[in-house]
Amino acid sequence: PIREFWKLTNTHPSPITLLETDPLIDVIKTAIEKHVYRVYFVDSNRKPTRVVTLTDTIDVVVKLLNN
């Protein structure tokens, strides 16, 4: 069901995914290179675990800069 929804609502052929262990800079680079506002984290079995949005990423960067 989610794949069908994805095909109807997204211009990318498949979700953009990264591993949960990938660094923040990879999330930012991937989002910029792929022109997306969300990246899906997957575990080592490639099962989705969470969605990271552009807003989430900005929030983390702001918190890091304020510390």
Coordinates of C-alpha atoms in Angstrom, one line a residue:
P1 CA 0.0 0.0 0.0
I2 CA 2.7 2.5 0.8
R3 CA 4.5 2.0 -2.5
E4 CA 1.2 2.7 -4.4
F5 CA 0.7 5.9 -2.4
W6 CA 4.4 6.8 -3.0
K7 CA 4.0 6.4 -6.8
L8 CA 0.9 8.7 -6.8
T9 CA 2.3 11.4 -4.6
N10 CA 6.0 11.6 -5.4
T11 CA 8.1 12.4 -8.5
H12 CA 11.0 10.2 -7.4
P13 CA 10.7 6.5 -8.5
S14 CA 11.6 5.3 -5.0
P15 CA 12.0 6.8 -1.5
I16 CA 15.4 8.4 -0.8
T17 CA 16.9 6.4 2.1
L18 CA 19.9 6.5 4.4
L19 CA 21.0 4.3 7.2
E20 CA 20.3 5.3 10.8
T21 CA 24.0 5.4 11.4
D22 CA 24.8 7.9 8.6
P23 CA 26.1 11.3 9.7
L24 CA 24.0 14.4 9.6
I25 CA 26.0 15.9 6.8
D26 CA 25.0 12.9 4.6
V27 CA 21.3 13.7 5.3
I28 CA 21.9 17.3 4.2
K29 CA 24.0 16.5 1.1
T30 CA 21.5 13.8 0.0
A31 CA 18.5 16.1 0.4
I32 CA 20.2 18.8 -1.6
E33 CA 21.5 16.5 -4.4
K34 CA 18.2 14.7 -4.8
H35 CA 16.1 17.9 -4.4
V36 CA 13.9 16.4 -1.6
Y37 CA 12.5 17.7 1.7
R38 CA 12.5 14.3 3.4
V39 CA 14.8 11.4 3.7
Y40 CA 13.8 8.0 5.1
F41 CA 16.0 6.2 7.6
V42 CA 16.3 2.5 7.3
D43 CA 17.8 -0.1 9.5
S44 CA 20.4 -2.7 8.5
N45 CA 17.6 -4.8 7.0
R46 CA 16.5 -1.9 4.9
K47 CA 13.2 -1.5 6.8
P48 CA 12.1 2.1 7.3
T49 CA 12.5 3.4 10.9
R50 CA 11.7 7.1 10.6
V51 CA 11.4 10.1 8.3
V52 CA 13.8 13.0 8.6
T53 CA 12.4 16.2 7.2
L54 CA 14.2 19.4 6.2
T55 CA 12.7 21.0 9.3
D56 CA 14.1 18.2 11.5
T57 CA 17.5 18.8 10.0
I58 CA 17.5 22.5 10.4
D59 CA 16.4 22.1 14.1
V60 CA 19.4 19.9 14.8
V61 CA 21.8 22.3 13.1
V62 CA 20.4 25.2 15.1
K63 CA 20.7 23.3 18.3
L64 CA 24.3 22.4 17.5
L65 CA 25.1 26.0 16.7
N66 CA 23.5 27.2 20.0
N67 CA 25.6 24.9 22.1

